[in-house]
Amino acid sequence: MVRKVVSAMEVAKLANVSQSTVSRVFTPGASVSEKTRKKVLKVAEELDYQPNALARGLITRKTNMVGLAMKDIQNPFYHEVLGIFTKRLRAQGYSVLFVYTENEEIQQEEINHFLEYNVEAVIVTDALLSSKVVAKLQDYDIPVTLFNRHDKNLLCNSVSCDNISAANEIAAYIYEKGHRDIVFITGRINTSTSQDRQKGFTDFFKNKGIDITILEGDYTYEKAFNLTKNMLETGHRPEAIFGANDITALGALDALKEKNISVPDETIVIGFDDIKMSSWPNYALSTWVQPIEQMVDETIHLLMSDSNHNQYQTVKLKGHFIHRKTTK
C-alpha cells in the first residue's frame, strides 16, 4: 500500500492558516504564536503530515541546510570534526549536506550540489578552494568559512588553531629537554596547517642556530612510517621527531618500534591534533590538543552572524600540549 503524502497546503487549509505559517511552525526558531503553533501541530498530527525540507525552503527561502566539503575522510581528525559539526548544527535546527571531494581542489560540479540544494552557508575543511569558486558562492549570497586552515587570498572567514605559536611551543619543549638532533615530518606542503607548523617549529631552532632535518610527508600513516624507517636504515637515529599531525607521528612511532628503538628513552615523538587513537595505551602519544569543539562553535557563530560579509575574520585559537608516554 502506497502511503499518501500530505502537503503543507492541506494542513494550512484545515488549520485555516497560510502555507508559509505551516512552514514557520516546522522551522526551528521561526516566529509564530503559541496558539497558532498548537493548532497547526494538532492538524499535522491528525493528517500524519511530514514536512518536506526542500519544499519549505522554496516558500520561506530558508533551507536550514549547511554545506560541508571535506577531502581527507580517512583522517580520524576530520571524522571527529564531521561528527561535532553535525551534532552542533542539528541542535540549532540545521542539517548538513556533506560533499566529499576526491580532488585537491573543489570542483565546480561539487559546488553545484550546494547551489542545487540552496544551502545557507558552506564550510570547507581540508580541500583547496579557488577564489573563483568563493565568488560563485557569494554571488548566491552563500557565506564561506574555512575550517582548520586559512588563505589570505580568499575573501572568506577562517577558523583554525594558532599553528605557528603551537609548533613554536613544541620546539621550545624539545629544546629545553636538551635534544639537538631533531626531525620534523611535514604534512601536505600546499596546506596552511603544515606550512604554519613547519614555520613555527623551524623558526625556533633557526634562532638557536640549530639545523633540523625536514622530511616531506603528506599527513598519512604510510608515508610517515616509510620515511622514518628509511631514515633509520641509513643510520640516522634522531633524538626527537615531531609529526605535522597525529597520524604522521603514529607512523613514525611504529617505525621506531619496528627497529627496536626505545621511545622515549632514545627518541621522543610528538604529534598534533589529539585524535582518539593518540590516547590508546599502545600509543599514549604526546601531542598538541586542538580545541576542536571551540573551533566548531566559532565557525558556526561566524556562519550564522548577520554581520557584513565584506568584513572577513581570521580566527586563531590556542590549544595546549598534553604529555603522555612518548616524551620524558
Tab-separated table of C-alpha atoms in Angstrom:
chain	number	residue	atom	x	y	z
A	1	MET	CA	0.000	0.000	0.000
A	2	VAL	CA	1.407	3.394	-1.026
A	3	ARG	CA	1.293	5.993	1.736
A	4	LYS	CA	-0.498	9.198	0.740
A	5	VAL	CA	1.807	12.191	1.024
A	6	VAL	CA	0.088	15.057	2.801
A	7	SER	CA	1.087	18.536	1.629
A	8	ALA	CA	1.605	21.681	3.672
A	9	MET	CA	-1.228	23.238	1.698
A	10	GLU	CA	-3.665	20.616	3.034
A	11	VAL	CA	-2.538	21.291	6.597
A	12	ALA	CA	-2.858	25.040	6.043
A	13	LYS	CA	-6.372	24.694	4.640
A	14	LEU	CA	-7.650	22.572	7.534
A	15	ALA	CA	-5.927	24.739	10.145
A	16	ASN	CA	-7.175	27.900	8.429
A	17	VAL	CA	-3.711	29.448	8.166
A	18	SER	CA	-1.347	30.288	5.301
A	19	GLN	CA	1.077	27.738	3.852
A	20	SER	CA	4.009	29.903	4.956
A	21	THR	CA	2.684	29.728	8.536
A	22	VAL	CA	2.813	25.930	8.378
A	23	SER	CA	6.403	26.166	7.178
A	24	ARG	CA	7.321	28.517	10.037
A	25	VAL	CA	5.824	26.138	12.590
A	26	PHE	CA	8.224	23.432	11.419
A	27	THR	CA	11.211	25.777	11.173
A	28	PRO	CA	13.225	25.934	14.450
A	29	GLY	CA	13.362	29.474	15.821
A	30	ALA	CA	10.819	30.900	13.381
A	31	SER	CA	8.333	33.467	14.704
A	32	VAL	CA	4.802	32.116	15.272
A	33	SER	CA	2.355	32.449	18.156
A	34	GLU	CA	1.977	29.535	20.571
A	35	LYS	CA	-1.757	29.326	19.843
A	36	THR	CA	-1.157	29.024	16.097
A	37	ARG	CA	1.693	26.570	16.623
A	38	LYS	CA	-0.507	24.227	18.683
A	39	LYS	CA	-3.331	24.427	16.147
A	40	VAL	CA	-1.064	23.594	13.209
A	41	LEU	CA	0.692	20.763	15.067
A	42	LYS	CA	-2.678	19.249	16.023
A	43	VAL	CA	-3.840	19.236	12.385
A	44	ALA	CA	-0.447	17.914	11.222
A	45	GLU	CA	-0.734	15.021	13.650
A	46	GLU	CA	-4.284	14.229	12.532
A	47	LEU	CA	-3.214	14.157	8.873
A	48	ASP	CA	0.122	12.410	9.600
A	49	TYR	CA	1.928	15.276	7.893
A	50	GLN	CA	5.725	15.089	7.467
A	51	PRO	CA	7.353	18.423	6.479
A	52	ASN	CA	9.404	18.489	3.281
A	53	ALA	CA	12.562	20.495	3.946
A	54	LEU	CA	13.171	21.333	0.287
A	55	ALA	CA	9.588	22.430	-0.325
A	56	ARG	CA	9.646	24.522	2.839
A	57	GLY	CA	12.819	26.168	1.630
A	58	LEU	CA	11.167	27.255	-1.599
A	59	ILE	CA	8.434	29.003	0.374
A	60	THR	CA	10.465	30.534	3.201
A	61	ARG	CA	13.706	30.917	1.180
A	62	LYS	CA	15.399	29.318	4.187
A	63	THR	CA	16.509	25.688	3.885
A	64	ASN	CA	18.236	25.332	7.276
A	65	MET	CA	20.949	23.395	5.452
A	66	VAL	CA	24.721	23.936	5.669
A	67	GLY	CA	27.163	22.524	3.130
A	68	LEU	CA	30.386	20.896	4.345
A	69	ALA	CA	33.201	19.963	1.953
A	70	MET	CA	35.937	17.558	3.018
A	71	LYS	CA	38.733	15.650	1.311
A	72	ASP	CA	40.641	13.556	3.854
A	73	ILE	CA	37.793	11.481	5.297
A	74	GLN	CA	40.288	8.750	6.273
A	75	ASN	CA	41.962	11.077	8.772
A	76	PRO	CA	40.314	10.417	12.173
A	77	PHE	CA	40.662	14.124	12.995
A	78	TYR	CA	38.211	15.104	10.256
A	79	HIS	CA	35.917	12.206	11.093
A	80	GLU	CA	35.618	13.677	14.594
A	81	VAL	CA	35.137	17.167	13.138
A	82	LEU	CA	32.265	15.996	10.924
A	83	GLY	CA	30.531	14.392	13.901
A	84	ILE	CA	30.808	17.531	16.042
A	85	PHE	CA	29.600	19.818	13.247
A	86	THR	CA	26.610	17.556	12.584
A	87	LYS	CA	25.663	17.443	16.277
A	88	ARG	CA	26.086	21.187	16.851
A	89	LEU	CA	24.199	22.224	13.714
A	90	ARG	CA	21.382	19.744	14.361
A	91	ALA	CA	20.926	21.263	17.832
A	92	GLN	CA	20.295	24.592	16.110
A	93	GLY	CA	17.831	23.090	13.641
A	94	TYR	CA	20.230	22.740	10.700
A	95	SER	CA	21.060	19.750	8.517
A	96	VAL	CA	24.471	19.067	6.954
A	97	LEU	CA	24.881	18.471	3.222
A	98	PHE	CA	28.216	16.638	3.088
A	99	VAL	CA	30.306	16.680	-0.092
A	100	TYR	CA	33.406	14.507	-0.347
A	101	THR	CA	35.884	15.774	-2.913
A	102	GLU	CA	38.420	13.369	-4.417
A	103	ASN	CA	40.459	16.223	-5.876
A	104	GLU	CA	42.924	18.518	-4.145
A	105	GLU	CA	40.736	21.440	-5.182
A	106	ILE	CA	36.948	21.544	-5.006
A	107	GLN	CA	35.453	21.304	-8.474
A	108	GLN	CA	32.555	23.330	-9.882
A	109	GLU	CA	30.300	20.259	-10.160
A	110	GLU	CA	30.773	19.658	-6.436
A	111	ILE	CA	29.841	23.248	-5.642
A	112	ASN	CA	26.750	22.783	-7.815
A	113	HIS	CA	25.415	20.350	-5.185
A	114	PHE	CA	25.417	23.198	-2.676
A	115	LEU	CA	23.705	25.522	-5.134
A	116	GLU	CA	21.084	22.951	-6.127
A	117	TYR	CA	20.044	22.456	-2.510
A	118	ASN	CA	20.251	26.181	-1.774
A	119	VAL	CA	22.443	25.763	1.321
A	120	GLU	CA	22.626	28.774	3.597
A	121	ALA	CA	26.376	28.544	4.220
A	122	VAL	CA	29.410	26.433	3.291
A	123	ILE	CA	32.216	25.091	5.488
A	124	VAL	CA	35.414	23.895	3.790
A	125	THR	CA	37.880	21.821	5.816
A	126	ASP	CA	40.985	20.378	4.127
A	127	ALA	CA	40.031	20.759	0.468
A	128	LEU	CA	41.506	23.634	-1.531
A	129	LEU	CA	39.224	26.356	-2.775
A	130	SER	CA	39.754	28.792	-5.627
A	131	SER	CA	38.782	32.462	-5.466
A	132	LYS	CA	36.528	31.802	-8.477
A	133	VAL	CA	34.508	29.220	-6.544
A	134	VAL	CA	34.264	31.506	-3.489
A	135	ALA	CA	32.993	34.317	-5.715
A	136	LYS	CA	30.446	31.958	-7.275
A	137	LEU	CA	29.023	31.041	-3.863
A	138	GLN	CA	28.982	34.672	-2.775
A	139	ASP	CA	27.047	35.579	-5.929
A	140	TYR	CA	24.313	33.375	-4.450
A	141	ASP	CA	24.729	35.086	-1.051
A	142	ILE	CA	26.232	31.912	0.462
A	143	PRO	CA	28.962	32.741	3.022
A	144	VAL	CA	32.050	30.506	3.169
A	145	THR	CA	34.188	29.691	6.196
A	146	LEU	CA	37.469	27.754	6.089
A	147	PHE	CA	37.926	25.335	8.983
A	148	ASN	CA	41.367	24.331	10.324
A	149	ARG	CA	43.097	26.395	7.675
A	150	HIS	CA	43.314	29.901	6.274
A	151	ASP	CA	44.061	31.533	2.943
A	152	LYS	CA	44.784	35.249	2.760
A	153	ASN	CA	43.943	35.213	-0.957
A	154	LEU	CA	40.332	34.159	-0.366
A	155	LEU	CA	37.627	36.602	0.674
A	156	CYS	CA	36.057	34.492	3.400
A	157	ASN	CA	36.214	33.779	7.132
A	158	SER	CA	38.583	31.196	8.587
A	159	VAL	CA	38.896	29.412	11.924
A	160	SER	CA	41.976	27.436	12.929
A	161	CYS	CA	44.350	26.617	15.740
A	162	ASP	CA	47.260	29.046	16.131
A	163	ASN	CA	49.597	26.566	14.469
A	164	ILE	CA	52.684	28.789	14.423
A	165	SER	CA	52.512	29.509	18.150
A	166	ALA	CA	51.727	25.846	18.955
A	167	ALA	CA	54.658	24.484	16.931
A	168	ASN	CA	56.925	27.095	18.490
A	169	GLU	CA	55.953	25.880	21.982
A	170	ILE	CA	56.597	22.262	20.956
A	171	ALA	CA	60.040	23.274	19.677
A	172	ALA	CA	60.762	25.053	22.966
A	173	TYR	CA	59.773	21.921	24.902
A	174	ILE	CA	62.126	19.750	22.818
A	175	TYR	CA	64.951	22.268	23.184
A	176	GLU	CA	64.522	22.545	26.943
A	177	LYS	CA	64.812	18.748	27.205
A	178	GLY	CA	68.293	19.051	25.700
A	179	HIS	CA	67.564	17.442	22.312
A	180	ARG	CA	69.515	18.774	19.337
A	181	ASP	CA	69.177	16.044	16.652
A	182	ILE	CA	65.602	16.761	15.585
A	183	VAL	CA	63.338	15.671	12.721
A	184	PHE	CA	60.143	17.333	11.518
A	185	ILE	CA	57.841	15.323	9.218
A	186	THR	CA	55.644	17.723	7.275
A	187	GLY	CA	52.055	17.360	6.137
A	188	ARG	CA	50.928	18.219	2.613
A	189	ILE	CA	53.118	21.159	1.677
A	190	ASN	CA	50.297	23.073	-0.073
A	191	THR	CA	48.234	23.362	3.130
A	192	SER	CA	48.379	26.318	5.508
A	193	THR	CA	48.313	23.999	8.541
A	194	SER	CA	51.516	22.194	7.562
A	195	GLN	CA	53.201	25.405	6.421
A	196	ASP	CA	52.417	27.180	9.691
A	197	ARG	CA	53.503	24.245	11.850
A	198	GLN	CA	56.756	23.990	9.925
A	199	LYS	CA	57.375	27.728	10.224
A	200	GLY	CA	56.729	27.836	13.972
A	201	PHE	CA	58.930	24.800	14.561
A	202	THR	CA	61.865	25.621	12.283
A	203	ASP	CA	61.994	29.338	13.166
A	204	PHE	CA	62.575	28.474	16.820
A	205	PHE	CA	65.606	26.298	16.065
A	206	LYS	CA	66.888	28.710	13.427
A	207	ASN	CA	67.015	31.390	16.129
A	208	LYS	CA	69.021	28.957	18.248
A	209	GLY	CA	71.440	28.253	15.407
A	210	ILE	CA	70.329	24.620	15.151
A	211	ASP	CA	69.710	22.834	11.844
A	212	ILE	CA	66.940	20.265	11.889
A	213	THR	CA	66.041	17.523	9.414
A	214	ILE	CA	62.851	18.041	7.373
A	215	LEU	CA	61.129	15.027	5.826
A	216	GLU	CA	58.307	15.759	3.381
A	217	GLY	CA	55.224	13.803	4.428
A	218	ASP	CA	51.593	14.015	3.384
A	219	TYR	CA	49.679	13.606	6.665
A	220	THR	CA	49.353	9.834	6.130
A	221	TYR	CA	50.493	6.975	8.355
A	222	GLU	CA	52.058	5.024	5.462
A	223	LYS	CA	54.238	7.894	4.251
A	224	ALA	CA	55.467	8.748	7.754
A	225	PHE	CA	56.194	5.087	8.558
A	226	ASN	CA	58.241	4.607	5.376
A	227	LEU	CA	60.098	7.924	5.734
A	228	THR	CA	61.078	7.111	9.307
A	229	LYS	CA	62.027	3.517	8.510
A	230	ASN	CA	64.216	4.585	5.564
A	231	MET	CA	65.905	7.251	7.703
A	232	LEU	CA	66.664	4.755	10.465
A	233	GLU	CA	68.087	2.298	7.948
A	234	THR	CA	70.626	4.944	6.856
A	235	GLY	CA	71.876	5.022	10.453
A	236	HIS	CA	70.232	8.317	11.438
A	237	ARG	CA	68.565	7.894	14.842
A	238	PRO	CA	67.249	11.312	15.909
A	239	GLU	CA	66.618	12.351	19.487
A	240	ALA	CA	63.211	13.838	18.690
A	241	ILE	CA	60.569	13.524	15.965
A	242	PHE	CA	57.693	15.973	15.541
A	243	GLY	CA	54.912	14.901	13.155
A	244	ALA	CA	52.722	17.542	11.495
A	245	ASN	CA	49.672	15.600	12.689
A	246	ASP	CA	48.985	12.635	14.959
A	247	ILE	CA	48.667	10.123	12.107
A	248	THR	CA	52.146	11.158	10.950
A	249	ALA	CA	53.552	10.821	14.468
A	250	LEU	CA	51.954	7.384	14.905
A	251	GLY	CA	53.542	6.199	11.655
A	252	ALA	CA	56.941	7.380	12.870
A	253	LEU	CA	56.351	5.789	16.278
A	254	ASP	CA	55.597	2.366	14.778
A	255	ALA	CA	58.687	2.566	12.567
A	256	LEU	CA	60.807	3.268	15.651
A	257	LYS	CA	59.229	0.297	17.437
A	258	GLU	CA	59.893	-1.975	14.460
A	259	LYS	CA	63.571	-1.004	14.599
A	260	ASN	CA	63.630	-1.634	18.361
A	261	ILE	CA	64.396	1.968	19.219
A	262	SER	CA	63.211	2.816	22.716
A	263	VAL	CA	60.635	5.606	22.989
A	264	PRO	CA	61.058	7.948	24.808
A	265	ASP	CA	64.494	6.894	26.131
A	266	GLU	CA	66.287	7.073	22.765
A	267	THR	CA	63.835	9.125	20.719
A	268	ILE	CA	60.854	11.203	21.792
A	269	VAL	CA	57.826	11.563	19.480
A	270	ILE	CA	55.242	14.363	19.411
A	271	GLY	CA	52.126	14.739	17.252
A	272	PHE	CA	49.466	17.359	16.633
A	273	ASP	CA	45.621	17.158	16.919
A	274	ASP	CA	44.981	14.733	19.829
A	275	ILE	CA	42.814	12.277	17.884
A	276	LYS	CA	41.300	9.483	19.975
A	277	MET	CA	43.917	6.939	18.803
A	278	SER	CA	46.648	9.060	20.393
A	279	SER	CA	45.411	8.219	23.880
A	280	TRP	CA	45.226	4.466	23.239
A	281	PRO	CA	47.550	2.617	25.685
A	282	ASN	CA	49.636	1.095	22.878
A	283	TYR	CA	50.489	4.593	21.636
A	284	ALA	CA	49.992	7.088	24.512
A	285	LEU	CA	51.258	9.809	22.156
A	286	SER	CA	52.277	13.215	23.460
A	287	THR	CA	50.602	15.798	21.258
A	288	TRP	CA	49.180	19.273	20.826
A	289	VAL	CA	45.459	19.364	21.587
A	290	GLN	CA	43.450	21.337	19.065
A	291	PRO	CA	40.364	22.955	20.674
A	292	ILE	CA	38.060	21.273	18.135
A	293	GLU	CA	34.754	21.985	19.858
A	294	GLN	CA	35.641	25.633	20.354
A	295	MET	CA	36.753	25.848	16.706
A	296	VAL	CA	33.469	24.298	15.530
A	297	ASP	CA	31.416	26.668	17.707
A	298	GLU	CA	33.334	29.685	16.415
A	299	THR	CA	32.847	28.543	12.815
A	300	ILE	CA	29.091	28.178	13.285
A	301	HIS	CA	28.959	31.564	15.009
A	302	LEU	CA	30.641	33.227	12.022
A	303	LEU	CA	28.342	31.465	9.556
A	304	MET	CA	25.194	32.450	11.402
A	305	SER	CA	26.304	36.007	12.086
A	306	ASP	CA	24.353	38.785	10.429
A	307	SER	CA	27.472	40.932	10.191
A	308	ASN	CA	28.667	42.435	6.935
A	309	HIS	CA	30.006	39.637	4.725
A	310	ASN	CA	32.645	42.032	3.372
A	311	GLN	CA	34.359	42.128	6.775
A	312	TYR	CA	36.109	38.775	6.918
A	313	GLN	CA	37.642	37.387	10.081
A	314	THR	CA	40.657	35.121	10.611
A	315	VAL	CA	40.203	33.427	13.982
A	316	LYS	CA	43.101	31.529	15.578
A	317	LEU	CA	42.541	29.619	18.818
A	318	LYS	CA	45.155	28.448	21.295
A	319	GLY	CA	45.056	24.744	22.254
A	320	HIS	CA	47.557	23.115	24.632
A	321	PHE	CA	50.272	20.439	24.881
A	322	ILE	CA	49.463	17.106	26.521
A	323	HIS	CA	52.307	14.969	27.841
A	324	ARG	CA	51.985	11.176	27.527
A	325	LYS	CA	54.432	8.268	27.300
A	326	THR	CA	56.283	9.257	24.098
A	327	THR	CA	58.027	12.134	25.860
A	328	LYS	CA	60.072	12.010	29.048
